Short mmCIF file of C-alpha atoms and ligand atoms in Angstrom, two decimals:
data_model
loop_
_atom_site.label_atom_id
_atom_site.label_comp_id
_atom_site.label_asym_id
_atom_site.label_seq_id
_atom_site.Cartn_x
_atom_site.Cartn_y
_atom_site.Cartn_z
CA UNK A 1 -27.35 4.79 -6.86
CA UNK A 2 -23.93 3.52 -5.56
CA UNK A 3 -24.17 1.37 -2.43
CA UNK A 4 -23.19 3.37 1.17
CA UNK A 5 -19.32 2.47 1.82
CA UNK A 6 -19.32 0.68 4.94
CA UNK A 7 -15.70 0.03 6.64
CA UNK A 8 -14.70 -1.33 9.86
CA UNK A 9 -12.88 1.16 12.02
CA UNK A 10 -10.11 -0.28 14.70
CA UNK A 11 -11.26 2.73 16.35
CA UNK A 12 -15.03 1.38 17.22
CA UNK A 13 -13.99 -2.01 16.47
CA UNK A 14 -17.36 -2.08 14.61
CA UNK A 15 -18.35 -1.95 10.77
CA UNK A 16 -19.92 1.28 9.86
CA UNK A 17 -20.96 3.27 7.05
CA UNK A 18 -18.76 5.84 5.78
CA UNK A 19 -19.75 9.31 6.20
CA UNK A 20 -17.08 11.88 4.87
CA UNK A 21 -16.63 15.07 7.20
CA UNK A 22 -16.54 16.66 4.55
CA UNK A 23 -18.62 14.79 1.60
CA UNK A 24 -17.29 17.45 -1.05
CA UNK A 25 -13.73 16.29 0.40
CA UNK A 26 -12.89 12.59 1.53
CA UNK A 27 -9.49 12.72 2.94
CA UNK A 28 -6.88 9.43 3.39
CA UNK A 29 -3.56 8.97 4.96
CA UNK A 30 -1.76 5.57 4.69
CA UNK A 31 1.44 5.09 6.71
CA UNK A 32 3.87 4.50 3.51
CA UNK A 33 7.27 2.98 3.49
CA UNK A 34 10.66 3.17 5.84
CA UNK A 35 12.75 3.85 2.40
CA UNK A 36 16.05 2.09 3.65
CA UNK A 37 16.07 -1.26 1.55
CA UNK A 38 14.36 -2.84 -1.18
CA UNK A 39 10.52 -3.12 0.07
CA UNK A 40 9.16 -6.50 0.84
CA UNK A 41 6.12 -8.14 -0.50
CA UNK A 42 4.33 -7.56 2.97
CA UNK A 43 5.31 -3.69 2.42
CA UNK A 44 3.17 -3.88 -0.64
CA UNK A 45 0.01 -5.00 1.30
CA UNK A 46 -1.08 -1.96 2.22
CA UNK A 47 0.04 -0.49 -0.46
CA UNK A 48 -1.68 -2.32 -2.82
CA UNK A 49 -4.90 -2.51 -0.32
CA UNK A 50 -5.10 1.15 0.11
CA UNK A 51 -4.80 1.90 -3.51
CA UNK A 52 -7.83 -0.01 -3.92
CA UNK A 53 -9.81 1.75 -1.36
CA UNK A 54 -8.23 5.42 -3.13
CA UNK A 55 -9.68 3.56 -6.52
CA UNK A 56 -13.14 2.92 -4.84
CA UNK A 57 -13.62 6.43 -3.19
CA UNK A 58 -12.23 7.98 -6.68
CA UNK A 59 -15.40 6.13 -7.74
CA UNK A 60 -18.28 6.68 -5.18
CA UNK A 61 -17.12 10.55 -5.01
CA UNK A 62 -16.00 11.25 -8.28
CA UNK A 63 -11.78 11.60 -9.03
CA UNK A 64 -11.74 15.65 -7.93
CA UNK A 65 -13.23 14.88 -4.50
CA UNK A 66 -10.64 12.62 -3.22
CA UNK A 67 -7.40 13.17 -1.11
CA UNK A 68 -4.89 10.52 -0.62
CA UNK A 69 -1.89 11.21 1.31
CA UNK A 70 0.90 8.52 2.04
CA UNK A 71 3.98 9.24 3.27
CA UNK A 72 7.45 8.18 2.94
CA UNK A 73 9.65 7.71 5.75
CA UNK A 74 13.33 9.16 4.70
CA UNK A 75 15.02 9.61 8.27
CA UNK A 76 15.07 6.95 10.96
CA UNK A 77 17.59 4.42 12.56
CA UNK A 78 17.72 2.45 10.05
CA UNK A 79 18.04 4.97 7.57
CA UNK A 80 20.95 6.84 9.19
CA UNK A 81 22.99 3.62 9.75
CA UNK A 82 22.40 2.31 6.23
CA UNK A 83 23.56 5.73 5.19
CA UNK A 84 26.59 5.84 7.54
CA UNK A 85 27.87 2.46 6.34
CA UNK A 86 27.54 3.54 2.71
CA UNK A 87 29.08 6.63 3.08
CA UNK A 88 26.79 8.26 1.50
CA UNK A 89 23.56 11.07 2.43
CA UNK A 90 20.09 9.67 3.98
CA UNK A 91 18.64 12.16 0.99
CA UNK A 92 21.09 9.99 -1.74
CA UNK A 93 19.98 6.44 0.25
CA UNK A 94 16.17 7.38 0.61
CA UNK A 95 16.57 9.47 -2.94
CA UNK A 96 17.39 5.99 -4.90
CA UNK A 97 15.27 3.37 -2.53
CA UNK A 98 12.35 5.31 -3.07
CA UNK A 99 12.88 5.63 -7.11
CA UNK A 100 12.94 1.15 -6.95
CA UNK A 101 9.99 1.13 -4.79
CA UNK A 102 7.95 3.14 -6.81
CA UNK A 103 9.27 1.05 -9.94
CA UNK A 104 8.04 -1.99 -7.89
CA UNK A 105 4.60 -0.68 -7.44
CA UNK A 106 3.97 0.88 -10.75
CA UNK A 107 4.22 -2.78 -11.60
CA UNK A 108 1.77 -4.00 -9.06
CA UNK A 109 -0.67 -1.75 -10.94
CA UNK A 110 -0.93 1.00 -7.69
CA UNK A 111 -1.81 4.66 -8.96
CA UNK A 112 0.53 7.20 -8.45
CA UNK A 113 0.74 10.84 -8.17
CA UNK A 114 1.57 11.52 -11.84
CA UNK A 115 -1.65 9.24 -12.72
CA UNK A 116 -4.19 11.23 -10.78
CA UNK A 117 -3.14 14.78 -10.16
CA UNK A 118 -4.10 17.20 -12.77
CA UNK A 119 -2.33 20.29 -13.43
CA UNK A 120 -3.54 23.64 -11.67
CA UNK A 121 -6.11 22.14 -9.50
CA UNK A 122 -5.00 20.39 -5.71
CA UNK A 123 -3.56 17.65 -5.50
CA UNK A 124 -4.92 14.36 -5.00
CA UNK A 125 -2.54 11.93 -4.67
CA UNK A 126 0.38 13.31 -2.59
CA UNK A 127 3.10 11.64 -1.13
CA UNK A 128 4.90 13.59 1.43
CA UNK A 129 8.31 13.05 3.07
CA UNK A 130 9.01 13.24 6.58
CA UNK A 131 12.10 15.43 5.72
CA UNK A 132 10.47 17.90 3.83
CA UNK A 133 8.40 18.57 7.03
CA UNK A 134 10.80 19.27 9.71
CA UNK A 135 8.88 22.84 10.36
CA UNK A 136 5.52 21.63 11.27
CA UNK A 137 6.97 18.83 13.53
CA UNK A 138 8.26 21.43 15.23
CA UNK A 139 5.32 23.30 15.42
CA UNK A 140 3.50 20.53 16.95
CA UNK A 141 6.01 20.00 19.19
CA UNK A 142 6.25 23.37 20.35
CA UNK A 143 2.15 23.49 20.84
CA UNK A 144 2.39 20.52 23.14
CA UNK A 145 5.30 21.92 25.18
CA UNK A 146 2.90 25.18 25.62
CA UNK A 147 -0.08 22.88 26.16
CA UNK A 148 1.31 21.01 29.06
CA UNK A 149 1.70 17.55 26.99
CA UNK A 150 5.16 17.44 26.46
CA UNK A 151 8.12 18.37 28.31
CA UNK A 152 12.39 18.82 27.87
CA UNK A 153 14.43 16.54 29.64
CA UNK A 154 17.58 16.12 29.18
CA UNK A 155 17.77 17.15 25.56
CA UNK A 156 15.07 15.40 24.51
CA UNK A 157 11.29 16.64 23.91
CA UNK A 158 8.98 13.88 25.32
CA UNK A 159 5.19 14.01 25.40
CA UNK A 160 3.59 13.53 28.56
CA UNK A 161 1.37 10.42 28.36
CA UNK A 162 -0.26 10.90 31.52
CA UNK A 163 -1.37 14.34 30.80
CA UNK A 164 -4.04 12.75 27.82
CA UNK A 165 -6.78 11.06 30.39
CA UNK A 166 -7.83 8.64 27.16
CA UNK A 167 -4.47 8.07 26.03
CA UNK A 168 -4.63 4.11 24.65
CA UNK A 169 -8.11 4.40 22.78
CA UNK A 170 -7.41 3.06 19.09
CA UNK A 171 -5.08 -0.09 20.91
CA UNK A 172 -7.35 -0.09 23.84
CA UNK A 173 -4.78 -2.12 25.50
CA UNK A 174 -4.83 -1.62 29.22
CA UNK A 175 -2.37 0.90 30.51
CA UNK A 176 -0.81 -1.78 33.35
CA UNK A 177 0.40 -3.62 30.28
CA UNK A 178 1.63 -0.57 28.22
CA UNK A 179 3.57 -0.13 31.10
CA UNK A 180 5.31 -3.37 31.27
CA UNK A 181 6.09 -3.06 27.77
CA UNK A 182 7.46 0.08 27.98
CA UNK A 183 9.05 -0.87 31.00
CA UNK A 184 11.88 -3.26 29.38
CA UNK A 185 14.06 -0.20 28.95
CA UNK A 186 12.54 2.78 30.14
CA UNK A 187 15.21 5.91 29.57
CA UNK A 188 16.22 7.77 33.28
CA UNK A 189 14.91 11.15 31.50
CA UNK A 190 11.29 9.63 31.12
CA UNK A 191 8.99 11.03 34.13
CA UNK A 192 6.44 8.28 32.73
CA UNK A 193 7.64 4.83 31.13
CA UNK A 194 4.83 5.08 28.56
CA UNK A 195 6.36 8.77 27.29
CA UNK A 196 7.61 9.14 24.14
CA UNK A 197 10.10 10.80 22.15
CA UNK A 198 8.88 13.73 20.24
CA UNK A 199 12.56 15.06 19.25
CA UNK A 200 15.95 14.03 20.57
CA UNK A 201 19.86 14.81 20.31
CA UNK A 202 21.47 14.15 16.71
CA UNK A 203 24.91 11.73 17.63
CA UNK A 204 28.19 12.75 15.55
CA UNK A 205 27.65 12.40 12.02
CA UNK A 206 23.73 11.60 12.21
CA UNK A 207 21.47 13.64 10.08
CA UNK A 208 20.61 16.95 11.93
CA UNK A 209 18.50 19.97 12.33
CA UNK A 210 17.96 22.94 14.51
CA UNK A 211 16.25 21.84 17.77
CA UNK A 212 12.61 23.37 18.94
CA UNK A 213 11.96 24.66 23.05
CA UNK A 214 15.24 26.28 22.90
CA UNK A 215 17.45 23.04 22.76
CA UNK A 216 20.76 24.47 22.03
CA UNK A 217 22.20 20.99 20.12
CA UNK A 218 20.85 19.71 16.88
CA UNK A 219 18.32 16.98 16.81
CA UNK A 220 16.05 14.96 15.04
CA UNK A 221 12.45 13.84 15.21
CA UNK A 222 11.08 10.70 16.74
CA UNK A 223 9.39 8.18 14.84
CA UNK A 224 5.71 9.08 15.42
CA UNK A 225 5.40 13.14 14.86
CA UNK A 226 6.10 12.90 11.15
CA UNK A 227 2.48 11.35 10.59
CA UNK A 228 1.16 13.99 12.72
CA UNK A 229 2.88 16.65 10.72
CA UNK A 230 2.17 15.55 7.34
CA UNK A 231 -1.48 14.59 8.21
CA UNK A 232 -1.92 17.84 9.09
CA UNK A 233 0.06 19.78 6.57
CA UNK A 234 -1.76 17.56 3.38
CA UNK A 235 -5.16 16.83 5.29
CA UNK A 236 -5.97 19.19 8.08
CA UNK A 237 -6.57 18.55 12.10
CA UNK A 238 -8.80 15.91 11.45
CA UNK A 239 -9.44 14.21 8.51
CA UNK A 240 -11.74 10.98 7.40
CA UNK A 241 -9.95 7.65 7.07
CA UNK A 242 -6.36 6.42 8.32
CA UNK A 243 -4.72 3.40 7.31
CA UNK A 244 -1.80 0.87 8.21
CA UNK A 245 -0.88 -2.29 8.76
CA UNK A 246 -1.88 -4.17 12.08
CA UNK A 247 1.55 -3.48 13.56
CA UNK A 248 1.17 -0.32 13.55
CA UNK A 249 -2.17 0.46 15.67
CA UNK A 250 0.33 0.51 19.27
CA UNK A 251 2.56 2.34 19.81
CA UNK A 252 3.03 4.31 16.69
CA UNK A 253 -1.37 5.31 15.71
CA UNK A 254 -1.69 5.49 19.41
CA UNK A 255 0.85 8.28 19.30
CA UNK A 256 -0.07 9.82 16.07
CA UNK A 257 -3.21 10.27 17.96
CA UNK A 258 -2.03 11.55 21.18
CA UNK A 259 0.37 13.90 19.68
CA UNK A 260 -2.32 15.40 17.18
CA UNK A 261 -5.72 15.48 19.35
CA UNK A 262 -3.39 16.71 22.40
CA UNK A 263 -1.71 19.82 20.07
CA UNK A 264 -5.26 20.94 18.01
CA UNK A 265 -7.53 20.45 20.82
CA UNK A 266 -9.96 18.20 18.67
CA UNK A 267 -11.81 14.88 19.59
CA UNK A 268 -10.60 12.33 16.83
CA UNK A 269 -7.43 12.89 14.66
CA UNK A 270 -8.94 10.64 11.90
CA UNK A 271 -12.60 9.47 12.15
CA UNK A 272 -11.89 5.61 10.63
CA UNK A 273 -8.99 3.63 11.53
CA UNK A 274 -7.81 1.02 9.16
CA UNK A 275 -5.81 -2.08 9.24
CA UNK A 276 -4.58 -4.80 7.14
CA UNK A 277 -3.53 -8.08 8.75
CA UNK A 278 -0.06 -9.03 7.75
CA UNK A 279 1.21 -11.14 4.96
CA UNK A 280 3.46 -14.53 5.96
CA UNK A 281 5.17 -16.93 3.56
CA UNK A 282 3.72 -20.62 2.34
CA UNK A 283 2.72 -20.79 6.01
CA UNK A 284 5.56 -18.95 7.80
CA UNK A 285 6.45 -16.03 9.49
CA UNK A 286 8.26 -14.03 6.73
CA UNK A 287 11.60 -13.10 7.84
CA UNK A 288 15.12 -12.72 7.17
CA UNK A 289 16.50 -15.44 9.44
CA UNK A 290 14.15 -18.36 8.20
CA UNK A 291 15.43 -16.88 4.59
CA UNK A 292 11.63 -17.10 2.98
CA UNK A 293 12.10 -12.73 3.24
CA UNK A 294 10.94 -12.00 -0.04
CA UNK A 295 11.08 -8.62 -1.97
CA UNK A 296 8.69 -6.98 -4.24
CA UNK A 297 11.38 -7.17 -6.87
CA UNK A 298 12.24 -11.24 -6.53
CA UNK A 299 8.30 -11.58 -6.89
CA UNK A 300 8.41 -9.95 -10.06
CA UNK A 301 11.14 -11.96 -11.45
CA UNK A 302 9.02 -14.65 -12.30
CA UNK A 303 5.59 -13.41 -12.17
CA UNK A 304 4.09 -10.00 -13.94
CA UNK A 305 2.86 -7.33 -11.63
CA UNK A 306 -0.76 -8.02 -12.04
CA UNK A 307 -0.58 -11.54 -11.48
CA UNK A 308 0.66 -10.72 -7.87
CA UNK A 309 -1.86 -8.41 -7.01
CA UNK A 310 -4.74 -10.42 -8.14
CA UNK A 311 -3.08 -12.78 -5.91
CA UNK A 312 -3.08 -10.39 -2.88
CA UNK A 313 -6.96 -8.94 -3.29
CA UNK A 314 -7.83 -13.13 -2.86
CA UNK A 315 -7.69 -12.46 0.67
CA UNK A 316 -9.76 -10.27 2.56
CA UNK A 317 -7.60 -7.03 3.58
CA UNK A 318 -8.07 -7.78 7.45
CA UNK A 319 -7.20 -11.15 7.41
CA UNK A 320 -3.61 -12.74 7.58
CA UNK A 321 -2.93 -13.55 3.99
CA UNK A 322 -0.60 -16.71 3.34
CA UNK A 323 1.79 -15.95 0.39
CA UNK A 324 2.66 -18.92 -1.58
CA UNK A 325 3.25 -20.35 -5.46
CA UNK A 326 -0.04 -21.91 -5.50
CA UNK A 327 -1.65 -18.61 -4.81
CA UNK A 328 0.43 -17.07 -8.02
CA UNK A 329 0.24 -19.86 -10.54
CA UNK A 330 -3.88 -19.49 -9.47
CA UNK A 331 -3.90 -16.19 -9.99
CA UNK A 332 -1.91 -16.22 -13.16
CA UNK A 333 -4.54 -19.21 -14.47
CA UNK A 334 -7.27 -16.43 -13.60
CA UNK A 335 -5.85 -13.53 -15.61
CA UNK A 336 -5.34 -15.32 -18.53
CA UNK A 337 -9.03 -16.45 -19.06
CA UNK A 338 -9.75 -12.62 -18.25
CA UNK A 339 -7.63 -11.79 -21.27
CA UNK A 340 -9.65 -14.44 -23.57
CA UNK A 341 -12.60 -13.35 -22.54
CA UNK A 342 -11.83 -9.73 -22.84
CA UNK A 343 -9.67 -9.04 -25.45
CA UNK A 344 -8.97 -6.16 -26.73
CA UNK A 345 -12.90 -4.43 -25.64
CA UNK A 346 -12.94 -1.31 -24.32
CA UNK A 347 -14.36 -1.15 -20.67
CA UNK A 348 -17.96 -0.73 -20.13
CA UNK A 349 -19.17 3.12 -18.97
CA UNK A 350 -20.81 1.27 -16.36
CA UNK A 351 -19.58 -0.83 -13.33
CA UNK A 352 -21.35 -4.40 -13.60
CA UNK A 353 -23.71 -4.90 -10.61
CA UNK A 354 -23.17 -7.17 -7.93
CA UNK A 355 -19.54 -5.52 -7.92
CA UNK A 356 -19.81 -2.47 -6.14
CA UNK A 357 -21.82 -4.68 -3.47
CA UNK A 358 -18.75 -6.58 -2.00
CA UNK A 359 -16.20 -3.78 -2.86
CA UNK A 360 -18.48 -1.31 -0.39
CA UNK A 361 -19.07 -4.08 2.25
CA UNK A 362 -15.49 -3.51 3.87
CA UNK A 363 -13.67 -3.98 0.79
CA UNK A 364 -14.68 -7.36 0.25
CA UNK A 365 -12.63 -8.78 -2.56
CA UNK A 366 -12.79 -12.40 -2.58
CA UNK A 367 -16.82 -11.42 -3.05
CA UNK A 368 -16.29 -8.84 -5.98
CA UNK A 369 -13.44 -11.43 -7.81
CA UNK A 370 -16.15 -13.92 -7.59
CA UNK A 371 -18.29 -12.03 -9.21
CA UNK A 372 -15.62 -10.83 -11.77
CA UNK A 373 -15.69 -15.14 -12.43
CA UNK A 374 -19.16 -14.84 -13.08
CA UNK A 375 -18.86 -11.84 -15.89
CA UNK A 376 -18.71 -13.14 -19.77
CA UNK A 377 -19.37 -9.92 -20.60
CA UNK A 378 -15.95 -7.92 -22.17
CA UNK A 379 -16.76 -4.78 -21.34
CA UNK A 380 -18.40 -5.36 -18.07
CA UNK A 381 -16.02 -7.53 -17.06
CA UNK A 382 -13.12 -5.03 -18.09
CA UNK A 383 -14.92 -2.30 -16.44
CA UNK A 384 -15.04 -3.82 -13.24
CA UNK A 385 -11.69 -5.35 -12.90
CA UNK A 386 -10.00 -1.56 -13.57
CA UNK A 387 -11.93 -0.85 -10.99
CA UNK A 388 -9.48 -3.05 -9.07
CA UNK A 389 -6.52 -2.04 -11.15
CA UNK A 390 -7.09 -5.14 -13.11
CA UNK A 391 -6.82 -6.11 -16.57
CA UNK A 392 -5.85 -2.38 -17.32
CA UNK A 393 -4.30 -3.11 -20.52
CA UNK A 394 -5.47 -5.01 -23.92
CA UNK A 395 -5.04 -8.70 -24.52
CA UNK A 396 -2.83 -7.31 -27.39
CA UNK A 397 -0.49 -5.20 -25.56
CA UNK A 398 -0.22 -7.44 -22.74
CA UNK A 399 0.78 -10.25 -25.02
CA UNK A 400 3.06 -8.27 -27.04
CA UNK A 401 5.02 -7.02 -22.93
CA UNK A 402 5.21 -10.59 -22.28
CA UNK A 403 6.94 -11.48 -25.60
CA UNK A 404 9.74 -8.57 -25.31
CA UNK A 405 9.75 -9.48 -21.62
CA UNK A 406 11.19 -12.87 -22.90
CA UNK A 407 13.59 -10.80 -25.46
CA UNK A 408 11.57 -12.20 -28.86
CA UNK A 409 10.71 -10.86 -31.69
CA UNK A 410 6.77 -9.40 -31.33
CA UNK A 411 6.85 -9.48 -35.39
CA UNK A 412 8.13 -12.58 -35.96
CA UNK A 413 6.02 -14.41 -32.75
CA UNK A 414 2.74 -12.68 -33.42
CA UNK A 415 3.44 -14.01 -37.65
CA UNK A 416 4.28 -17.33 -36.45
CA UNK A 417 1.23 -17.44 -34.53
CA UNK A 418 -1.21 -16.18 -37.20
CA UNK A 419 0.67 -18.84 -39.49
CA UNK A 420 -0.74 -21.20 -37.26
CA UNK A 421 -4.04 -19.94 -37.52
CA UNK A 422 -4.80 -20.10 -41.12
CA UNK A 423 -2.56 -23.16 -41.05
CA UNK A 424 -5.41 -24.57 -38.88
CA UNK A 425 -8.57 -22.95 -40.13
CA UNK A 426 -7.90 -24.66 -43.47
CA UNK A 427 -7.09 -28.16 -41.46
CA UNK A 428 -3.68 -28.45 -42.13
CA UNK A 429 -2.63 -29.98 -38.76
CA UNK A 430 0.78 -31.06 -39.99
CA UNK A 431 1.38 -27.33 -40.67
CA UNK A 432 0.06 -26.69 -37.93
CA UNK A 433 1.70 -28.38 -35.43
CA UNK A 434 5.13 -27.53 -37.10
CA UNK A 435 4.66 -24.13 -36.65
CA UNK A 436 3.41 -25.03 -32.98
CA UNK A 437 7.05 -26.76 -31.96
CA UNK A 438 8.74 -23.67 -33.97
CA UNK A 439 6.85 -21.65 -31.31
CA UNK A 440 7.54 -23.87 -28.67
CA UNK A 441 11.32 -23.74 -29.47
CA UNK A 442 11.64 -20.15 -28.71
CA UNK A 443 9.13 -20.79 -25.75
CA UNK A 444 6.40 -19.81 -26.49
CA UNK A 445 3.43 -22.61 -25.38
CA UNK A 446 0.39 -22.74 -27.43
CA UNK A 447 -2.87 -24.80 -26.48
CA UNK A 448 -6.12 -24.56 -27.74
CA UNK A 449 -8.98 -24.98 -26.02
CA UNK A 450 -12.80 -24.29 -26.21
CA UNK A 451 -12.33 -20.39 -25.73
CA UNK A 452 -9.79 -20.54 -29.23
CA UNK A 453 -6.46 -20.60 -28.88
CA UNK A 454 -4.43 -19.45 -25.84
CA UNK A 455 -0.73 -18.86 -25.80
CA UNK A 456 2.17 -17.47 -23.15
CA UNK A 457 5.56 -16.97 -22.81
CA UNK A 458 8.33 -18.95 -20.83
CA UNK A 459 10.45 -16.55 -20.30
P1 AMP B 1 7.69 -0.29 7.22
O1 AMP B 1 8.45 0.05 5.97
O2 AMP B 1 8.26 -1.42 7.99
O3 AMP B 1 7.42 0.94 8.05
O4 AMP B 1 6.27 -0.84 6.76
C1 AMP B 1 5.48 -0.18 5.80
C2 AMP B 1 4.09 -0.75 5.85
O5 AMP B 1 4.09 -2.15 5.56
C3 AMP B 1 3.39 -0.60 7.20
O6 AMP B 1 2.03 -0.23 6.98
C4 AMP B 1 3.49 -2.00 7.79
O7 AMP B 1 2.43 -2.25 8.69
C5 AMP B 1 3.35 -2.85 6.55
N1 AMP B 1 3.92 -4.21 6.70
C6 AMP B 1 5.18 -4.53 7.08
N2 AMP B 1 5.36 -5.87 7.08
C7 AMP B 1 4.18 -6.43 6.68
C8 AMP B 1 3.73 -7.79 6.46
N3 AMP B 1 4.53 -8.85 6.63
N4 AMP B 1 2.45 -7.95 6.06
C9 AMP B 1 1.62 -6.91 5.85
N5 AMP B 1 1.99 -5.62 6.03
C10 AMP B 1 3.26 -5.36 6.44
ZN1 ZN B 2 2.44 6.86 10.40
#
């Protein structure tokens, strides 16, 4: 039997096992991406984090019984200036940022909708967008108005902190200091400073739609009810696990929750609360202004998709994970043994033991890859690194992507290379080694070593 999933939940700040409301059912909702600009490699943390943890459930409760919902975020400040200055629609912006990220993480090796769902039965992957769900953000809105949580003032919809008695309960910050923070600008229509937008007044040319209570002007939503709406819409009222990063537990889960307990009456919105730590650069803070800001795309420049996510699943999901070259050229050192060892097997039926050990304890992956170190096993080991979207494809078709990556000829490489080999099984090394610096002049390295020959690509 497969060993009890145990997570730890922001919301007990404790590491518990994982019981499904529904165990027929396990349903997942990961804040997704602000689709503005080209998504960083700390956007595809969670991402890549989360798709694990999809993988894993997919696993313990077989593919059918699975939900996974992560949104997109197509309408925000950013969104509508980025829009504005292009001259262009938010749906055109959002339309072609979103087609790039999900290029970026099909090559990180994260699942997507078209790999999972099946035709005719629900959905399990879906990936909403906050457009698309105007109506129920309006519905939710409207309930709290009728409930007594939210209130119209001065063309805005705000909800009523004050009116939730446990208001603050995932951040569990205390409400003095909410206060302060809220207090740096708090808006003259705000009866509390901690309230929040629910819906406000569309300015001249920003994207627009018809406002709920009665507001005669077009508005649009605040940040926080889209994850509310689409949570419910895909999921239900409450649902088993949601995840972000650690930026996001205050203000914008802490209002996710308020708005969705407050409008369906219910306890919990989501029983486990997850959070991955954030990602910084060879030591730093990334950001733009110390110009180490680095996107998904640059990363994959020099380094192949799977190289970069073995590098991210080093580091344990919660902790702060330091991004640097070392980290890559490590990761890229690891892979290519896999490949040796591996070849082109088929993956074992069965996932090796001592694997699902780590991978339940919280997602621990620096345990499970050192276990993957231990495997000599092909199929075992190939079993249990798809399990971690890992050495999906065969030696042979990897090595044949990384010579057209490097715009060679697979023919002429792969006869060059067999050349060598019978040029060395019948001990002609001066063959041998000509045929070696013919490789190397088109870049390709050879070495050989005590698991046979290894080769790769400069590209
Ligand atoms: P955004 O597009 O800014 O809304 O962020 C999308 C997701 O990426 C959220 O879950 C953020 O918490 C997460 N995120 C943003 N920056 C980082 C970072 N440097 N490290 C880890 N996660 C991040
Ligand atoms: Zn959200």
């Amino acid at each position: 039997m497969a060993p009890m999933l145990r997570l730890y939940n922001t919301l007990t700040r404790q590491k518990a096992a994982f019981a499904p409301i529904d165990p027929s059912h396990v349903r997942m909702y990961a804040c997704g991406p602000t689709v503005y600009d080209a998504a960083h490699i700390g956007n595809a943390r969670p991402i890549i984090v989360f798709d694990l943890l999809f993988r894993l459930l997919r696993h313990l409760y077989g593919a059918a019984h699975v939900t996974y919902a992560r949104n997109v975020t197509d309408v925000d400040d950013k969104i509508n200036a980025r829009a504005a200055e292009r001259g262009i629609t938010i749906r055109d912006l959002t339309d072609g940022t979103l087609a790039a990220f999900h290029d970026d993480i099909r090559a990180l090796g994260v699942l997507m909708p078209e790999d999972v769902n099946v035709a005719g039965e629900r959905p399990r992957f879906v990936e909403p967008r906050a457009t698309d769900h105007i109506a129920e953000m309006i519905a939710i809105i409207e309930g709290l108005v009728a409930a007594g949580h939210a209130y119209v003032a001065d063309g805005h919809v705000l909800f009523d902190v004050p009116s939730m008695p446990d208001y603050g309960g995932l951040s569990k910050r205390p409400l003095d200091e909410m206060e302060a923070g809220a207090r740096v600008e708090v808006a003259p229509y705000k009866r509390s400073p901690l309230d929040f937008v629910l819906w406000k007044p569309s300015k001249p040319g920003e994207p627009s739609w018809p406002s709920p209570c009665g507001l005669p002007a077009p508005g649009r939503p605040g940040w926080h009810i889209e994850c509310s709406a689409m949570s419910w819409k895909h999921l239900g009222k409450t649902f088993d696990i949601h995840a972000g990063g650690i930026d996001l537990i205050f203000p914008h889960h802490e209002n996710e929750v308020a708005q969705s307990r407050c409008c369906f009456s219910t306890d919990v919105m989501a029983n486990v609360w997850l959070h991955n730590g954030f990602l910084q650069v060879e030591g730093e803070k990334m950001s733009k202004s110390l110009g180490n800001f680095i996107t998904i795309r640059d990363v994959l420049k020099d380094w192949p998709g799977e190289v970069a996510r073995l590098a991210m699943l080093k580091t344990h999901y919660r902790q702060p994970i330091d991004w640097t070259v070392r980290g890559l050229e490590e990761a890229a050192r690891t892979l290519e043994r896999w490949y040796v060892i591996v070849g082109d097997s088929a993956a074992s039926p069965v996932i090796p033991d001592g694997l699902l050990e780590p991978l339940t304890d919280d997602l621990n992956t620096a345990s499970a890859l050192a276990e993957l170190h231990r495997l000599d096993d092909p199929a075992g080991l190939k079993a249990g690194a798809n399990l971690m979207g890992l050495l999906t494809q065969t030696k042979s078709a990897r090595d044949q992507g990384s010579i057209r990556a490097a715009g060679l000829d697979v023919l002429e490489v792969e006869a060059l290379i067999e050349v060598r080999r019978a040029a060395r099984a019948a001990k002609d090394w001066a063959a041998s080694d000509r045929v070696r610096d013919a490789l190397l002049a088109m870049g390709v390295t050879v070495k050989d070593g005590k698991d046979g020959t290894v080769w790769s690509v400069t590209p």
